[in-house]
Short mmCIF file of C-alpha atoms in Angstrom, two decimals:
data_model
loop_
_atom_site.label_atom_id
_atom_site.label_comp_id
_atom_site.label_asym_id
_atom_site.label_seq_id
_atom_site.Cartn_x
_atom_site.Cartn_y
_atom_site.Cartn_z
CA UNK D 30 14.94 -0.75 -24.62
CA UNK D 31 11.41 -1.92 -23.31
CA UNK D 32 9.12 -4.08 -26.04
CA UNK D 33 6.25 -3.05 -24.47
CA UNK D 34 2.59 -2.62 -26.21
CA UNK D 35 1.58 -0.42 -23.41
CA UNK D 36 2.07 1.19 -19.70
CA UNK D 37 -0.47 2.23 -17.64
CA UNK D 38 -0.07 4.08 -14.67
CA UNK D 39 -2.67 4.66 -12.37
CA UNK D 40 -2.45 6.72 -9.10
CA UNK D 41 -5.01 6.67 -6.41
CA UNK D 42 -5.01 9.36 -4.17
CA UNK D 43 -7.24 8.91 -1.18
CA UNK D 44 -5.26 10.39 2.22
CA UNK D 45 -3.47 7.83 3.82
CA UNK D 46 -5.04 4.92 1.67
CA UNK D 47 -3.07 6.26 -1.64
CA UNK D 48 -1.88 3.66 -3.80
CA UNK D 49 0.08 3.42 -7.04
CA UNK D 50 -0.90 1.24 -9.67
CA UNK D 51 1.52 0.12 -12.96
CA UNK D 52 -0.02 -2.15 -15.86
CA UNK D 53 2.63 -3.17 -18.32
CA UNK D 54 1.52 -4.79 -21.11
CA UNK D 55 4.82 -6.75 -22.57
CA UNK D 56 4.24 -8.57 -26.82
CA UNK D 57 7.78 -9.83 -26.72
CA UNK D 58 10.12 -11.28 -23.81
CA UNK D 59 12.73 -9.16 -22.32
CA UNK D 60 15.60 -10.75 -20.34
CA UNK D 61 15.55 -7.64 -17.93
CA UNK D 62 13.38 -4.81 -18.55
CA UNK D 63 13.23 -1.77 -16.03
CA UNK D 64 9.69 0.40 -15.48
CA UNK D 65 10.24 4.00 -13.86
CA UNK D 66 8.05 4.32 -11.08
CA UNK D 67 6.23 7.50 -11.01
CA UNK D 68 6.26 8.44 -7.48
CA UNK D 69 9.03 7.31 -4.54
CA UNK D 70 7.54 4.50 -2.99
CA UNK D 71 6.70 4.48 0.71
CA UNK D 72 6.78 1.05 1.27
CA UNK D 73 7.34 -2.55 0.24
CA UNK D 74 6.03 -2.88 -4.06
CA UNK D 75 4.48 -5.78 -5.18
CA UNK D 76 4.67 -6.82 -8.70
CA UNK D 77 2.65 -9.60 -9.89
CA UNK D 78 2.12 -11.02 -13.51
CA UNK D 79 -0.96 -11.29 -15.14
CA UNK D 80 -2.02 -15.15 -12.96
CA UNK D 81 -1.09 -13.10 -9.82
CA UNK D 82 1.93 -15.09 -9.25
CA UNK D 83 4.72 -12.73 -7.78
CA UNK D 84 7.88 -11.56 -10.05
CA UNK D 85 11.32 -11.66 -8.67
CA UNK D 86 12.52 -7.61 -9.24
CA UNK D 87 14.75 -5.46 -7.80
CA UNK D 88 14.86 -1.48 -6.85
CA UNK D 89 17.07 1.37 -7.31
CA UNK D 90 16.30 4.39 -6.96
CA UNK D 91 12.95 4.54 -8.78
CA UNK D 92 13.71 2.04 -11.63
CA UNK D 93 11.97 -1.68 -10.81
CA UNK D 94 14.69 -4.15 -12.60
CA UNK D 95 12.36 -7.25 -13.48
CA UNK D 96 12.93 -9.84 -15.73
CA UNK D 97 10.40 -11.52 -18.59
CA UNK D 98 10.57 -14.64 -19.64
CA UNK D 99 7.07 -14.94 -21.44
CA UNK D 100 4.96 -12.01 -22.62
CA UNK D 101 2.19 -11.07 -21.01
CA UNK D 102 0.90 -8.57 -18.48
CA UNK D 103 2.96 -7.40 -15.45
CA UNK D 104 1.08 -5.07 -12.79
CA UNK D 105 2.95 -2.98 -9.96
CA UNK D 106 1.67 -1.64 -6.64
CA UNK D 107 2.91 0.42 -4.14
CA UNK D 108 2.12 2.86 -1.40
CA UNK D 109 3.44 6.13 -2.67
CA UNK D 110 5.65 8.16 -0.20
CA UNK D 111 3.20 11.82 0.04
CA UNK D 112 5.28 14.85 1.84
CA UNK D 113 3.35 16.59 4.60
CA UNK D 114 3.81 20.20 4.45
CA UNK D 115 3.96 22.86 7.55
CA UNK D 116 0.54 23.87 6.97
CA UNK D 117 -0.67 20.59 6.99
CA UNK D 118 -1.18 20.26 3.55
CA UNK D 119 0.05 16.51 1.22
CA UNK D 120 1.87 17.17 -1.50
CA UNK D 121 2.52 14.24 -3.89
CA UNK D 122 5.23 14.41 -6.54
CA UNK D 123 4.93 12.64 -9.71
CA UNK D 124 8.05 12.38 -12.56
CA UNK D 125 6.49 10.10 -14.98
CA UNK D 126 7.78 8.84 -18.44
CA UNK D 127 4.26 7.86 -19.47
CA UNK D 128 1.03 9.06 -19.62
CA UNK D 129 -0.65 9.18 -15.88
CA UNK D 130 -3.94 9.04 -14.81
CA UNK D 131 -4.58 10.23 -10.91
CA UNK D 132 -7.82 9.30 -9.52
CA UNK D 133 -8.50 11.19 -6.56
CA UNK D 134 -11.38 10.55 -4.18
CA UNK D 135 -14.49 12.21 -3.23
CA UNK D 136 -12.64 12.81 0.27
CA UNK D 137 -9.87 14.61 -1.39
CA UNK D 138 -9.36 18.19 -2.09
CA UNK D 139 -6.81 19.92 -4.90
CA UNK D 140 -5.60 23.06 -3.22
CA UNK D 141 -2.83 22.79 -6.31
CA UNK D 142 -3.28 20.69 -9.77
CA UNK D 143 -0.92 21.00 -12.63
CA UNK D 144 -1.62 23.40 -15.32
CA UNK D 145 -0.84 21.46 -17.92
CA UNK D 146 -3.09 18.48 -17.76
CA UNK D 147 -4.31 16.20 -20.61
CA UNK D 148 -7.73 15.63 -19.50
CA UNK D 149 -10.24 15.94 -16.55
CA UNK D 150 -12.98 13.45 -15.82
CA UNK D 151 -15.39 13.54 -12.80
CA UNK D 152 -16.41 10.44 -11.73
CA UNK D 153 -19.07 8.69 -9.20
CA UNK D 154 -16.51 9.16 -6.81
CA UNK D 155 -14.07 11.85 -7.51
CA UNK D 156 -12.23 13.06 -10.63
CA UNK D 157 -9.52 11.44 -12.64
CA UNK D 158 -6.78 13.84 -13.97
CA UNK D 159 -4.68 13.16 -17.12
CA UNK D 160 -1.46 14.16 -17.14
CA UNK D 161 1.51 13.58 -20.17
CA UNK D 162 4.84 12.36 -19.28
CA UNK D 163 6.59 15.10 -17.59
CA UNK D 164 6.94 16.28 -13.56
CA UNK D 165 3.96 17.29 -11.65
CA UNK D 166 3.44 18.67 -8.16
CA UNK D 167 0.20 18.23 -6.68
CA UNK D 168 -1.28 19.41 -3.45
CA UNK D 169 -3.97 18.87 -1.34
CA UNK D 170 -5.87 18.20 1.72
CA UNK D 171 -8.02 15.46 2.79
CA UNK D 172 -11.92 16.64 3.63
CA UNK D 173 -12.66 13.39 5.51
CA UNK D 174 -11.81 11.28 8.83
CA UNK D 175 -8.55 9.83 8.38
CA UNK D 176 -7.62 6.75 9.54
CA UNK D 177 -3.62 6.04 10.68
CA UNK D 178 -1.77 2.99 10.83
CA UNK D 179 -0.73 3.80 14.24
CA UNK D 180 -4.05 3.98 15.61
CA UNK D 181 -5.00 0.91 14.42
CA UNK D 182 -1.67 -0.39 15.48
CA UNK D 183 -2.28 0.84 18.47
CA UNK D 184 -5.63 -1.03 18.96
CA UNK D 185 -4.16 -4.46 17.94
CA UNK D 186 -1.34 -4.06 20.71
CA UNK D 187 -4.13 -3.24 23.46
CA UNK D 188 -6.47 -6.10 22.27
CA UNK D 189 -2.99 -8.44 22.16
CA UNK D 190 -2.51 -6.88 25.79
CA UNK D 191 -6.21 -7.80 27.57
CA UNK D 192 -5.75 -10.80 25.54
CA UNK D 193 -2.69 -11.65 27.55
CA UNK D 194 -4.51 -10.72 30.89
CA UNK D 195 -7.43 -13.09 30.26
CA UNK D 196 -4.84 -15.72 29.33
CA UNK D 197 -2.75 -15.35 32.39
CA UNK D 198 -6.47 -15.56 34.71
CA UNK D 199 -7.28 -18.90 33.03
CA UNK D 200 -3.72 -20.05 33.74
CA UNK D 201 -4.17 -19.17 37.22
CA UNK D 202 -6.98 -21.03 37.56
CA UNK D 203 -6.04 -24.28 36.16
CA UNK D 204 -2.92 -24.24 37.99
CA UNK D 205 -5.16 -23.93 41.75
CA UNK D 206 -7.03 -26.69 40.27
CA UNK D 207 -4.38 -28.70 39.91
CA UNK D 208 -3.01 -27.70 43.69
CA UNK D 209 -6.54 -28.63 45.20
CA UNK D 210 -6.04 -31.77 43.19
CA UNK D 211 -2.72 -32.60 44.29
CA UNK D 212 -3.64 -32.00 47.94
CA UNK D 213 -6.65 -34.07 47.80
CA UNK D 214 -5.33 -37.25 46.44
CA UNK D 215 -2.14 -36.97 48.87
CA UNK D 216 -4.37 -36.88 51.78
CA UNK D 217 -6.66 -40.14 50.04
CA UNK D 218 -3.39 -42.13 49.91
CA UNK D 219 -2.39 -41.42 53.79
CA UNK D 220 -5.60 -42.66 54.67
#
C-alpha cells in the first residue's frame, strides 16, 4: 500500500521527557498513505515534511492517515503514553511494523529489555536497542531527578499569581494619584 523507500522509527526514552520519532522517506506520491505508530501516543503528534511545514493528518487508533502530494520526507513526533506500574516502575509498550531503534538515556535504567533484540549499541549517553518488527514490552526506572509538568505548571500559576499582586499595587497607586489630583485642582478652581 505505502511507496515508501524507508521508515525510521526512533524512540527516546528519557523519564518524563520520552519522545517518539517517525522518518518516512516517500520516492513516489501517495494520495493517502497511513504510518502505524509504534507506541499510543500521549499527547498531541506533530507531523511535519521535510521544509518543516506541518501536514494535514488524521488519527485512529494508532494509524496516522496523511496524504502526499509530492515525494519527499515526512517526520512524526509524539510524546508516547508510558504505563506506571504499582511498584513504581514505567513500562513502555511498543507494536511496531518496522524496524525500531530505542535510545534510552544515561538516566534510565532497564529492569526488563526484550530478548529478542537486533542489536545493542552503547553510546556517549546511553544505549540504543534494535529491535525487528514485532511487540515488545520494556520496563524500567528512571535513576535521575525527574522533572513533572505539574510542577512546573505549578510554578508558572504562582509567578502569574505575584504577578497579579504587583499589578493590582501599581493600580492602586495610580488611581490615589489621580484622587490627590482631582482634589487639588477642584480646590485651585474655587479659589
Amino acid at each position: 500500500m505505502l511507496d515508501l523507500l524507508s521508515i525510521m522509527v526512533f524512540i527516546y526514552l528519557a523519564g518524563n521527557n520520552s519522545l517518539v520519532t517517525i522518518n518516512a522517506t516517500l520516492y513516489t506520491p501517495a494520495l493517502l498513505m497511513n504510518i502505524t505508530l509504534p507506541v499510543q501516543p500521549l499527547g498531541p503528534v506533530t507531523v511535519v515534511n521535510s521544509t518543516g511545514q506541518s501536514i494535514p493528518y488524521y488519527i485512529s487508533n494508532n494509524e496516522v492517515y496523511l496524504s502526499m502530494v509530492n515525494p519527499g520526507n515526512v517526520t512524526i513526533i509524539y510524546t508516547p503514553y508510558i504505563n506506571v506500574l504499582n511498584n513504581g516502575t514505567l513500562q513502555i509498550r511498543i507494536s511496531t511494523d518496522y524496524e525500531t531503534q530505542v535510545y534510552m538515556a544515561s538516566n534510565v535504567l532497564p529492569t526488563t529489555i526484550p530478548s529478542n533484540i537486533q542489536g545493542f549499541q552503547e553510546t556517549s549517553n546511553g544505549i540504543v536497542l534494535a529491535l525487528a518488527p514485532g511487540n515488545y514490552v520494556i520496563n524500567f526506572i528512571t535513576t535521575g531527578p525527574v522533572i513533572t509538568t505539574t510542577t512546573q505548571h505549578a510554578m508558572k500559576t504562582n509567578m502569574a499569581q505575584s504577578a497579579l499582586y504587583s499589578s493590582l499595587g501599581y493600580i492602586i497607586v495610580i488611581i490615589m494619584i489621580a484622587l490627590i489630583l482631582s482634589v487639588l485642582l477642584i480646590m485651585r478652581h474655587r479659589k
